[in-house]
Amino acid sequence: MQLRDLVRVSLFAALIAALGLFPRLDLPLAGGVPITLQTLGVMLAGVFLGARLGFAAVALFFFVVLLGAPLLAGGRGGLGILFSPSVGYLIGYPVGAFVIGWVMQRTNGTGIFLRALLACLIGGVIVIHAMGVAGLVWKTGMSVQAALIADLVFVPGDILKALACAYLASLMPSQTVAAPRTQA
């Protein structure tokens, strides 16, 4: 990894941490999982860094949180998060960033807004939510149906985050977003 890549990975990890400073919104029917802005940072990392570096940025953030840094919304951090109802969503963050970057790198021919929106909806909503539902079932003992219903609370906000991320990507020069892979 080049120095430029390390700096970009670190900056996006810091951005996700900064988005944790916004207050979290706790909803009792969501099994104790809060609504936060940090998913927006995950989406931005995937869109702007691509699959490999987006994953690295979110994994770095997650690793620092596991070490005990209170960077999650509400000042949470440490190994205890692995035993919370949020664990599926949190483990889904790096996977979601990878999928977002992968979709960005594999799509071509459409505008940056549509590419980014599609990538964020697939990786940032579908992948993260699927892992989040699995975590809810595992940690709370909810049925799959109850976990899916509880998860629906997060979908409108994450669709808005996907739209915001796509809009921000459309404002940037095309070389700053994850470029489509060229055939060698």
PDB file of C-alpha atoms in Angstrom:
ATOM      1  CA  MET A   1       0.000   0.000   0.000  1.00  0.00           C
ATOM      2  CA  GLN A   2       1.370   3.394  -0.936  1.00  0.00           C
ATOM      3  CA  LEU A   3       1.568   6.314   1.482  1.00  0.00           C
ATOM      4  CA  ARG A   4      -1.241   8.077  -0.392  1.00  0.00           C
ATOM      5  CA  ASP A   5      -3.500   5.052   0.121  1.00  0.00           C
ATOM      6  CA  LEU A   6      -2.638   4.857   3.823  1.00  0.00           C
ATOM      7  CA  VAL A   7      -3.539   8.502   4.263  1.00  0.00           C
ATOM      8  CA  ARG A   8      -6.861   8.072   2.440  1.00  0.00           C
ATOM      9  CA  VAL A   9      -7.723   4.959   4.472  1.00  0.00           C
ATOM     10  CA  SER A  10      -6.907   6.800   7.707  1.00  0.00           C
ATOM     11  CA  LEU A  11      -8.935   9.855   6.707  1.00  0.00           C
ATOM     12  CA  PHE A  12     -12.029   7.815   5.943  1.00  0.00           C
ATOM     13  CA  ALA A  13     -11.652   5.860   9.199  1.00  0.00           C
ATOM     14  CA  ALA A  14     -11.498   9.234  10.978  1.00  0.00           C
ATOM     15  CA  LEU A  15     -14.573  10.433   9.056  1.00  0.00           C
ATOM     16  CA  ILE A  16     -16.571   7.419  10.242  1.00  0.00           C
ATOM     17  CA  ALA A  17     -15.409   8.136  13.786  1.00  0.00           C
ATOM     18  CA  ALA A  18     -16.404  11.809  13.461  1.00  0.00           C
ATOM     19  CA  LEU A  19     -19.866  10.804  12.281  1.00  0.00           C
ATOM     20  CA  GLY A  20     -20.174   8.935  15.583  1.00  0.00           C
ATOM     21  CA  LEU A  21     -20.111  12.276  17.393  1.00  0.00           C
ATOM     22  CA  PHE A  22     -23.642  12.987  16.250  1.00  0.00           C
ATOM     23  CA  PRO A  23     -26.116  11.796  18.869  1.00  0.00           C
ATOM     24  CA  ARG A  24     -27.555   8.363  18.376  1.00  0.00           C
ATOM     25  CA  LEU A  25     -31.275   7.765  18.325  1.00  0.00           C
ATOM     26  CA  ASP A  26     -32.359   4.717  20.303  1.00  0.00           C
ATOM     27  CA  LEU A  27     -35.527   2.911  19.278  1.00  0.00           C
ATOM     28  CA  PRO A  28     -36.877   0.243  21.619  1.00  0.00           C
ATOM     29  CA  LEU A  29     -38.463  -1.863  18.872  1.00  0.00           C
ATOM     30  CA  ALA A  30     -35.116  -2.181  17.074  1.00  0.00           C
ATOM     31  CA  GLY A  31     -33.691  -4.469  19.751  1.00  0.00           C
ATOM     32  CA  GLY A  32     -31.468  -1.762  21.203  1.00  0.00           C
ATOM     33  CA  VAL A  33     -29.713  -0.925  17.922  1.00  0.00           C
ATOM     34  CA  PRO A  34     -29.353   2.862  17.547  1.00  0.00           C
ATOM     35  CA  ILE A  35     -29.823   4.982  14.441  1.00  0.00           C
ATOM     36  CA  THR A  36     -26.498   6.687  13.630  1.00  0.00           C
ATOM     37  CA  LEU A  37     -24.838   8.579  10.789  1.00  0.00           C
ATOM     38  CA  GLN A  38     -21.872   6.214  10.648  1.00  0.00           C
ATOM     39  CA  THR A  39     -23.368   4.177   7.815  1.00  0.00           C
ATOM     40  CA  LEU A  40     -22.960   7.282   5.658  1.00  0.00           C
ATOM     41  CA  GLY A  41     -19.211   7.123   6.340  1.00  0.00           C
ATOM     42  CA  VAL A  42     -19.156   3.456   5.339  1.00  0.00           C
ATOM     43  CA  MET A  43     -20.924   4.320   2.074  1.00  0.00           C
ATOM     44  CA  LEU A  44     -18.547   7.207   1.380  1.00  0.00           C
ATOM     45  CA  ALA A  45     -15.517   4.974   2.006  1.00  0.00           C
ATOM     46  CA  GLY A  46     -16.739   2.384  -0.495  1.00  0.00           C
ATOM     47  CA  VAL A  47     -17.673   4.942  -3.144  1.00  0.00           C
ATOM     48  CA  PHE A  48     -14.507   7.034  -2.924  1.00  0.00           C
ATOM     49  CA  LEU A  49     -11.889   4.413  -2.063  1.00  0.00           C
ATOM     50  CA  GLY A  50     -13.107   1.325  -3.896  1.00  0.00           C
ATOM     51  CA  ALA A  51     -13.452  -2.214  -2.599  1.00  0.00           C
ATOM     52  CA  ARG A  52     -10.014  -2.902  -1.147  1.00  0.00           C
ATOM     53  CA  LEU A  53      -9.260   0.486   0.402  1.00  0.00           C
ATOM     54  CA  GLY A  54     -12.875   1.052   1.482  1.00  0.00           C
ATOM     55  CA  PHE A  55     -12.770  -2.253   3.333  1.00  0.00           C
ATOM     56  CA  ALA A  56      -9.416  -1.290   4.866  1.00  0.00           C
ATOM     57  CA  ALA A  57     -10.735   2.075   6.092  1.00  0.00           C
ATOM     58  CA  VAL A  58     -13.795   0.576   7.746  1.00  0.00           C
ATOM     59  CA  ALA A  59     -11.805  -2.367   9.143  1.00  0.00           C
ATOM     60  CA  LEU A  60      -9.315   0.113  10.652  1.00  0.00           C
ATOM     61  CA  PHE A  61     -12.176   2.010  12.277  1.00  0.00           C
ATOM     62  CA  PHE A  62     -13.700  -1.241  13.576  1.00  0.00           C
ATOM     63  CA  PHE A  63     -10.324  -2.422  14.932  1.00  0.00           C
ATOM     64  CA  VAL A  64      -9.786   0.831  16.832  1.00  0.00           C
ATOM     65  CA  VAL A  65     -13.298   0.547  18.271  1.00  0.00           C
ATOM     66  CA  LEU A  66     -12.592  -3.031  19.384  1.00  0.00           C
ATOM     67  CA  LEU A  67      -9.427  -1.806  21.100  1.00  0.00           C
ATOM     68  CA  GLY A  68     -11.673   0.333  23.292  1.00  0.00           C
ATOM     69  CA  ALA A  69     -11.853   3.722  21.605  1.00  0.00           C
ATOM     70  CA  PRO A  70     -15.371   5.102  22.229  1.00  0.00           C
ATOM     71  CA  LEU A  71     -15.934   6.012  18.576  1.00  0.00           C
ATOM     72  CA  LEU A  72     -19.347   4.491  18.004  1.00  0.00           C
ATOM     73  CA  ALA A  73     -22.344   6.770  18.379  1.00  0.00           C
ATOM     74  CA  GLY A  74     -23.088   7.308  22.043  1.00  0.00           C
ATOM     75  CA  GLY A  75     -19.459   6.774  23.050  1.00  0.00           C
ATOM     76  CA  ARG A  76     -19.471   3.001  22.758  1.00  0.00           C
ATOM     77  CA  GLY A  77     -16.352   0.948  22.123  1.00  0.00           C
ATOM     78  CA  GLY A  78     -14.444  -2.095  23.299  1.00  0.00           C
ATOM     79  CA  LEU A  79     -14.958  -5.814  22.948  1.00  0.00           C
ATOM     80  CA  GLY A  80     -18.396  -5.539  24.545  1.00  0.00           C
ATOM     81  CA  ILE A  81     -19.855  -4.385  21.243  1.00  0.00           C
ATOM     82  CA  LEU A  82     -19.359  -7.934  19.973  1.00  0.00           C
ATOM     83  CA  PHE A  83     -22.021  -9.005  22.466  1.00  0.00           C
ATOM     84  CA  SER A  84     -24.531  -6.265  21.667  1.00  0.00           C
ATOM     85  CA  PRO A  85     -27.532  -6.425  19.319  1.00  0.00           C
ATOM     86  CA  SER A  86     -25.593  -4.072  16.980  1.00  0.00           C
ATOM     87  CA  VAL A  87     -22.888  -6.637  16.245  1.00  0.00           C
ATOM     88  CA  GLY A  88     -24.340  -7.785  12.914  1.00  0.00           C
ATOM     89  CA  TYR A  89     -24.539  -4.236  11.593  1.00  0.00           C
ATOM     90  CA  LEU A  90     -21.018  -3.448  12.804  1.00  0.00           C
ATOM     91  CA  ILE A  91     -19.525  -6.568  11.229  1.00  0.00           C
ATOM     92  CA  GLY A  92     -21.494  -5.664   8.104  1.00  0.00           C
ATOM     93  CA  TYR A  93     -19.778  -2.266   7.860  1.00  0.00           C
ATOM     94  CA  PRO A  94     -16.477  -3.453   6.305  1.00  0.00           C
ATOM     95  CA  VAL A  95     -18.279  -6.036   4.164  1.00  0.00           C
ATOM     96  CA  GLY A  96     -20.720  -3.364   2.980  1.00  0.00           C
ATOM     97  CA  ALA A  97     -17.872  -0.966   2.133  1.00  0.00           C
ATOM     98  CA  PHE A  98     -16.186  -3.715   0.116  1.00  0.00           C
ATOM     99  CA  VAL A  99     -19.383  -4.480  -1.812  1.00  0.00           C
ATOM    100  CA  ILE A 100     -20.022  -0.770  -2.453  1.00  0.00           C
ATOM    101  CA  GLY A 101     -16.504  -0.335  -3.832  1.00  0.00           C
ATOM    102  CA  TRP A 102     -16.787  -3.545  -5.844  1.00  0.00           C
ATOM    103  CA  VAL A 103     -20.045  -2.396  -7.470  1.00  0.00           C
ATOM    104  CA  MET A 104     -18.537   1.039  -8.175  1.00  0.00           C
ATOM    105  CA  GLN A 105     -15.543  -0.598  -9.841  1.00  0.00           C
ATOM    106  CA  ARG A 106     -17.668  -3.001 -11.888  1.00  0.00           C
ATOM    107  CA  THR A 107     -20.266  -0.585 -13.226  1.00  0.00           C
ATOM    108  CA  ASN A 108     -19.651   1.638 -16.177  1.00  0.00           C
ATOM    109  CA  GLY A 109     -21.614   3.596 -18.734  1.00  0.00           C
ATOM    110  CA  THR A 110     -23.958   5.293 -16.290  1.00  0.00           C
ATOM    111  CA  GLY A 111     -23.441   8.547 -14.469  1.00  0.00           C
ATOM    112  CA  ILE A 112     -21.574   8.677 -11.194  1.00  0.00           C
ATOM    113  CA  PHE A 113     -24.790   9.460  -9.281  1.00  0.00           C
ATOM    114  CA  LEU A 114     -26.531   6.295 -10.503  1.00  0.00           C
ATOM    115  CA  ARG A 115     -23.434   4.131 -10.008  1.00  0.00           C
ATOM    116  CA  ALA A 116     -22.963   5.401  -6.472  1.00  0.00           C
ATOM    117  CA  LEU A 117     -26.654   5.097  -5.622  1.00  0.00           C
ATOM    118  CA  LEU A 118     -26.789   1.510  -6.899  1.00  0.00           C
ATOM    119  CA  ALA A 119     -23.601   0.630  -5.024  1.00  0.00           C
ATOM    120  CA  CYS A 120     -24.857   2.181  -1.777  1.00  0.00           C
ATOM    121  CA  LEU A 121     -28.240   0.491  -2.025  1.00  0.00           C
ATOM    122  CA  ILE A 122     -26.648  -2.922  -2.610  1.00  0.00           C
ATOM    123  CA  GLY A 123     -23.733  -2.721  -0.165  1.00  0.00           C
ATOM    124  CA  GLY A 124     -24.884  -0.066   2.260  1.00  0.00           C
ATOM    125  CA  VAL A 125     -28.491  -1.122   2.629  1.00  0.00           C
ATOM    126  CA  ILE A 126     -28.958  -4.734   1.516  1.00  0.00           C
ATOM    127  CA  VAL A 127     -25.647  -6.216   2.732  1.00  0.00           C
ATOM    128  CA  ILE A 128     -25.380  -4.313   6.017  1.00  0.00           C
ATOM    129  CA  HIS A 129     -29.058  -4.873   6.827  1.00  0.00           C
ATOM    130  CA  ALA A 130     -28.873  -8.590   6.028  1.00  0.00           C
ATOM    131  CA  MET A 131     -25.959  -8.950   8.425  1.00  0.00           C
ATOM    132  CA  GLY A 132     -27.732  -6.738  10.950  1.00  0.00           C
ATOM    133  CA  VAL A 133     -30.840  -8.913  10.875  1.00  0.00           C
ATOM    134  CA  ALA A 134     -28.664 -11.994  11.405  1.00  0.00           C
ATOM    135  CA  GLY A 135     -27.061 -10.258  14.388  1.00  0.00           C
ATOM    136  CA  LEU A 136     -30.435  -9.336  15.849  1.00  0.00           C
ATOM    137  CA  VAL A 137     -31.636 -12.922  15.564  1.00  0.00           C
ATOM    138  CA  TRP A 138     -28.403 -14.198  17.122  1.00  0.00           C
ATOM    139  CA  LYS A 139     -28.078 -11.718  19.989  1.00  0.00           C
ATOM    140  CA  THR A 140     -31.682 -10.954  20.931  1.00  0.00           C
ATOM    141  CA  GLY A 141     -33.353 -14.271  20.211  1.00  0.00           C
ATOM    142  CA  MET A 142     -35.883 -12.562  17.916  1.00  0.00           C
ATOM    143  CA  SER A 143     -37.449 -14.584  15.176  1.00  0.00           C
ATOM    144  CA  VAL A 144     -36.236 -13.791  11.673  1.00  0.00           C
ATOM    145  CA  GLN A 145     -39.606 -12.181  10.915  1.00  0.00           C
ATOM    146  CA  ALA A 146     -39.452  -9.974  14.038  1.00  0.00           C
ATOM    147  CA  ALA A 147     -35.848  -8.976  13.241  1.00  0.00           C
ATOM    148  CA  LEU A 148     -36.816  -8.069   9.661  1.00  0.00           C
ATOM    149  CA  ILE A 149     -39.679  -5.920  10.948  1.00  0.00           C
ATOM    150  CA  ALA A 150     -37.390  -4.247  13.509  1.00  0.00           C
ATOM    151  CA  ASP A 151     -34.823  -3.624  10.766  1.00  0.00           C
ATOM    152  CA  LEU A 152     -37.372  -1.767   8.625  1.00  0.00           C
ATOM    153  CA  VAL A 153     -36.977   1.201  10.978  1.00  0.00           C
ATOM    154  CA  PHE A 154     -33.469   1.786   9.591  1.00  0.00           C
ATOM    155  CA  VAL A 155     -34.231   1.444   5.873  1.00  0.00           C
ATOM    156  CA  PRO A 156     -35.658   4.933   5.115  1.00  0.00           C
ATOM    157  CA  GLY A 157     -32.725   6.662   6.805  1.00  0.00           C
ATOM    158  CA  ASP A 158     -30.189   4.494   5.031  1.00  0.00           C
ATOM    159  CA  ILE A 159     -31.855   5.163   1.677  1.00  0.00           C
ATOM    160  CA  LEU A 160     -31.500   8.883   2.433  1.00  0.00           C
ATOM    161  CA  LYS A 161     -27.827   8.306   3.301  1.00  0.00           C
ATOM    162  CA  ALA A 162     -27.375   6.445   0.000  1.00  0.00           C
ATOM    163  CA  LEU A 163     -28.917   9.378  -1.860  1.00  0.00           C
ATOM    164  CA  ALA A 164     -26.678  11.841   0.020  1.00  0.00           C
ATOM    165  CA  CYS A 165     -23.588   9.764  -0.751  1.00  0.00           C
ATOM    166  CA  ALA A 166     -24.505   9.510  -4.432  1.00  0.00           C
ATOM    167  CA  TYR A 167     -25.117  13.258  -4.565  1.00  0.00           C
ATOM    168  CA  LEU A 168     -21.729  13.982  -2.966  1.00  0.00           C
ATOM    169  CA  ALA A 169     -20.066  11.605  -5.422  1.00  0.00           C
ATOM    170  CA  SER A 170     -21.723  13.395  -8.335  1.00  0.00           C
ATOM    171  CA  LEU A 171     -20.252  16.708  -7.137  1.00  0.00           C
ATOM    172  CA  MET A 172     -16.701  15.406  -7.098  1.00  0.00           C
ATOM    173  CA  PRO A 173     -14.331  15.102 -10.039  1.00  0.00           C
ATOM    174  CA  SER A 174     -14.677  11.647 -11.584  1.00  0.00           C
ATOM    175  CA  GLN A 175     -11.113  10.653 -10.659  1.00  0.00           C
ATOM    176  CA  THR A 176     -11.950  10.938  -6.939  1.00  0.00           C
ATOM    177  CA  VAL A 177     -14.558   8.164  -6.980  1.00  0.00           C
ATOM    178  CA  ALA A 178     -13.806   4.477  -7.383  1.00  0.00           C
ATOM    179  CA  ALA A 179     -13.127   4.079 -11.090  1.00  0.00           C
ATOM    180  CA  PRO A 180     -14.514   1.202 -13.140  1.00  0.00           C
ATOM    181  CA  ARG A 181     -12.024  -1.587 -13.732  1.00  0.00           C
ATOM    182  CA  THR A 182     -10.612  -1.717 -17.221  1.00  0.00           C
ATOM    183  CA  GLN A 183     -10.193  -5.010 -18.994  1.00  0.00           C
ATOM    184  CA  ALA A 184      -6.511  -5.927 -19.325  1.00  0.00           C
TER     185      ALA A 184
END
